Amino acid sequence: EQALDLFESSSQRGYVDVFSFGSAMSACEMAALWETGLALLGHLRSSGLPATGAVFGSLMRALDRGGRWQEASEVLELMAVLGTPCQAVHFL
């Protein structure tokens, strides 16, 4: 929760980059906060920053921990549409 609070504080001040999104998404992964992860992905996309394979990988693991297979399938489709490489290392 502290990592997400820090991200929110930084976001409100306009101090976010792809690395801070990655850290926040990793926190979502660890806590299985898949809904927050999906919201972060939307925020990342609207910010114009690229969604990296690592960001998607953390989101996929959060979805896995939450048993959200339908959403995981949709994220994989989005990765394909965006041309984000789908590498096994992102899903371990």
PDB file of C-alpha atoms in Angstrom:
ATOM      1  CA  GLU A   1       0.000   0.000   0.000  1.00  0.00           C
ATOM      2  CA  GLN A   2       2.871   2.383   0.733  1.00  0.00           C
ATOM      3  CA  ALA A   3       4.228   2.001  -2.787  1.00  0.00           C
ATOM      4  CA  LEU A   4       0.808   2.789  -4.246  1.00  0.00           C
ATOM      5  CA  ASP A   5       0.400   5.775  -1.920  1.00  0.00           C
ATOM      6  CA  LEU A   6       3.781   7.104  -3.033  1.00  0.00           C
ATOM      7  CA  PHE A   7       2.823   6.598  -6.666  1.00  0.00           C
ATOM      8  CA  GLU A   8      -0.466   8.449  -6.136  1.00  0.00           C
ATOM      9  CA  SER A   9       1.326  11.336  -4.437  1.00  0.00           C
ATOM     10  CA  SER A  10       3.892  11.544  -7.243  1.00  0.00           C
ATOM     11  CA  SER A  11       1.171  11.282  -9.868  1.00  0.00           C
ATOM     12  CA  GLN A  12      -0.744  14.207  -8.406  1.00  0.00           C
ATOM     13  CA  ARG A  13       2.410  16.319  -8.683  1.00  0.00           C
ATOM     14  CA  GLY A  14       3.108  15.159 -12.236  1.00  0.00           C
ATOM     15  CA  TYR A  15       6.240  13.202 -11.337  1.00  0.00           C
ATOM     16  CA  VAL A  16       5.507   9.873 -12.953  1.00  0.00           C
ATOM     17  CA  ASP A  17       7.371   7.938 -15.591  1.00  0.00           C
ATOM     18  CA  VAL A  18       7.351   4.409 -16.932  1.00  0.00           C
ATOM     19  CA  PHE A  19       9.522   3.286 -14.003  1.00  0.00           C
ATOM     20  CA  SER A  20       7.137   4.603 -11.365  1.00  0.00           C
ATOM     21  CA  PHE A  21       4.260   2.889 -13.177  1.00  0.00           C
ATOM     22  CA  GLY A  22       6.309  -0.309 -13.175  1.00  0.00           C
ATOM     23  CA  SER A  23       6.930  -0.046  -9.436  1.00  0.00           C
ATOM     24  CA  ALA A  24       3.271   0.597  -8.738  1.00  0.00           C
ATOM     25  CA  MET A  25       2.250  -2.322 -10.939  1.00  0.00           C
ATOM     26  CA  SER A  26       4.737  -4.553  -9.130  1.00  0.00           C
ATOM     27  CA  ALA A  27       3.070  -3.591  -5.846  1.00  0.00           C
ATOM     28  CA  CYS A  28      -0.278  -4.573  -7.366  1.00  0.00           C
ATOM     29  CA  GLU A  29       1.218  -7.895  -8.386  1.00  0.00           C
ATOM     30  CA  MET A  30       2.532  -8.652  -4.897  1.00  0.00           C
ATOM     31  CA  ALA A  31      -0.790  -7.804  -3.239  1.00  0.00           C
ATOM     32  CA  ALA A  32      -2.972  -9.356  -5.989  1.00  0.00           C
ATOM     33  CA  LEU A  33      -4.627  -5.971  -6.515  1.00  0.00           C
ATOM     34  CA  TRP A  34      -5.722  -6.767 -10.044  1.00  0.00           C
ATOM     35  CA  GLU A  35      -8.445  -4.081 -10.149  1.00  0.00           C
ATOM     36  CA  THR A  36      -5.913  -1.414  -9.172  1.00  0.00           C
ATOM     37  CA  GLY A  37      -3.518  -2.853 -11.746  1.00  0.00           C
ATOM     38  CA  LEU A  38      -6.099  -2.541 -14.506  1.00  0.00           C
ATOM     39  CA  ALA A  39      -6.795   1.047 -13.440  1.00  0.00           C
ATOM     40  CA  LEU A  40      -3.048   1.777 -13.489  1.00  0.00           C
ATOM     41  CA  LEU A  41      -2.798   0.387 -16.997  1.00  0.00           C
ATOM     42  CA  GLY A  42      -5.571   2.741 -18.095  1.00  0.00           C
ATOM     43  CA  HIS A  43      -3.793   5.655 -16.429  1.00  0.00           C
ATOM     44  CA  LEU A  44      -0.502   4.673 -18.073  1.00  0.00           C
ATOM     45  CA  ARG A  45      -2.089   4.493 -21.498  1.00  0.00           C
ATOM     46  CA  SER A  46      -3.847   7.853 -21.085  1.00  0.00           C
ATOM     47  CA  SER A  47      -0.560   9.453 -19.996  1.00  0.00           C
ATOM     48  CA  GLY A  48       1.007   8.599 -23.346  1.00  0.00           C
ATOM     49  CA  LEU A  49       3.811   6.571 -21.761  1.00  0.00           C
ATOM     50  CA  PRO A  50       4.584   3.163 -23.255  1.00  0.00           C
ATOM     51  CA  ALA A  51       3.359   0.066 -21.470  1.00  0.00           C
ATOM     52  CA  THR A  52       6.396  -2.196 -21.242  1.00  0.00           C
ATOM     53  CA  GLY A  53       6.450  -5.966 -21.142  1.00  0.00           C
ATOM     54  CA  ALA A  54       7.454  -5.776 -17.477  1.00  0.00           C
ATOM     55  CA  VAL A  55       4.382  -3.663 -16.653  1.00  0.00           C
ATOM     56  CA  PHE A  56       2.151  -6.108 -18.494  1.00  0.00           C
ATOM     57  CA  GLY A  57       3.888  -9.036 -16.803  1.00  0.00           C
ATOM     58  CA  SER A  58       3.201  -7.646 -13.328  1.00  0.00           C
ATOM     59  CA  LEU A  59      -0.408  -7.030 -14.274  1.00  0.00           C
ATOM     60  CA  MET A  60      -0.745 -10.564 -15.633  1.00  0.00           C
ATOM     61  CA  ARG A  61       0.625 -12.025 -12.398  1.00  0.00           C
ATOM     62  CA  ALA A  62      -1.808  -9.899 -10.357  1.00  0.00           C
ATOM     63  CA  LEU A  63      -4.647 -11.169 -12.536  1.00  0.00           C
ATOM     64  CA  ASP A  64      -3.401 -14.722 -12.093  1.00  0.00           C
ATOM     65  CA  ARG A  65      -3.318 -14.363  -8.314  1.00  0.00           C
ATOM     66  CA  GLY A  66      -6.845 -13.011  -8.401  1.00  0.00           C
ATOM     67  CA  GLY A  67      -8.061 -15.845 -10.628  1.00  0.00           C
ATOM     68  CA  ARG A  68      -9.099 -13.351 -13.326  1.00  0.00           C
ATOM     69  CA  TRP A  69      -8.497 -15.392 -16.481  1.00  0.00           C
ATOM     70  CA  GLN A  70     -10.920 -13.482 -18.706  1.00  0.00           C
ATOM     71  CA  GLU A  71      -9.219 -10.175 -17.920  1.00  0.00           C
ATOM     72  CA  ALA A  72      -5.802 -11.795 -18.469  1.00  0.00           C
ATOM     73  CA  SER A  73      -6.923 -12.942 -21.903  1.00  0.00           C
ATOM     74  CA  GLU A  74      -8.051  -9.395 -22.728  1.00  0.00           C
ATOM     75  CA  VAL A  75      -4.699  -7.997 -21.581  1.00  0.00           C
ATOM     76  CA  LEU A  76      -2.895 -10.448 -23.862  1.00  0.00           C
ATOM     77  CA  GLU A  77      -5.049  -9.254 -26.751  1.00  0.00           C
ATOM     78  CA  LEU A  78      -4.203  -5.634 -25.901  1.00  0.00           C
ATOM     79  CA  MET A  79      -0.515  -6.483 -25.863  1.00  0.00           C
ATOM     80  CA  ALA A  80      -0.870  -7.913 -29.373  1.00  0.00           C
ATOM     81  CA  VAL A  81      -2.727  -4.819 -30.597  1.00  0.00           C
ATOM     82  CA  LEU A  82      -0.066  -2.521 -29.120  1.00  0.00           C
ATOM     83  CA  GLY A  83       2.754  -4.654 -30.488  1.00  0.00           C
ATOM     84  CA  THR A  84       4.180  -5.307 -27.030  1.00  0.00           C
ATOM     85  CA  PRO A  85       6.345  -8.431 -27.157  1.00  0.00           C
ATOM     86  CA  CYS A  86       4.938 -11.318 -25.153  1.00  0.00           C
ATOM     87  CA  GLN A  87       7.967 -13.012 -23.591  1.00  0.00           C
ATOM     88  CA  ALA A  88       7.845 -15.882 -21.118  1.00  0.00           C
ATOM     89  CA  VAL A  89      10.106 -14.025 -18.697  1.00  0.00           C
ATOM     90  CA  HIS A  90       7.341 -11.449 -18.145  1.00  0.00           C
ATOM     91  CA  PHE A  91       4.995 -14.131 -16.875  1.00  0.00           C
ATOM     92  CA  LEU A  92       7.221 -16.068 -14.478  1.00  0.00           C
TER      93      LEU A  92
END
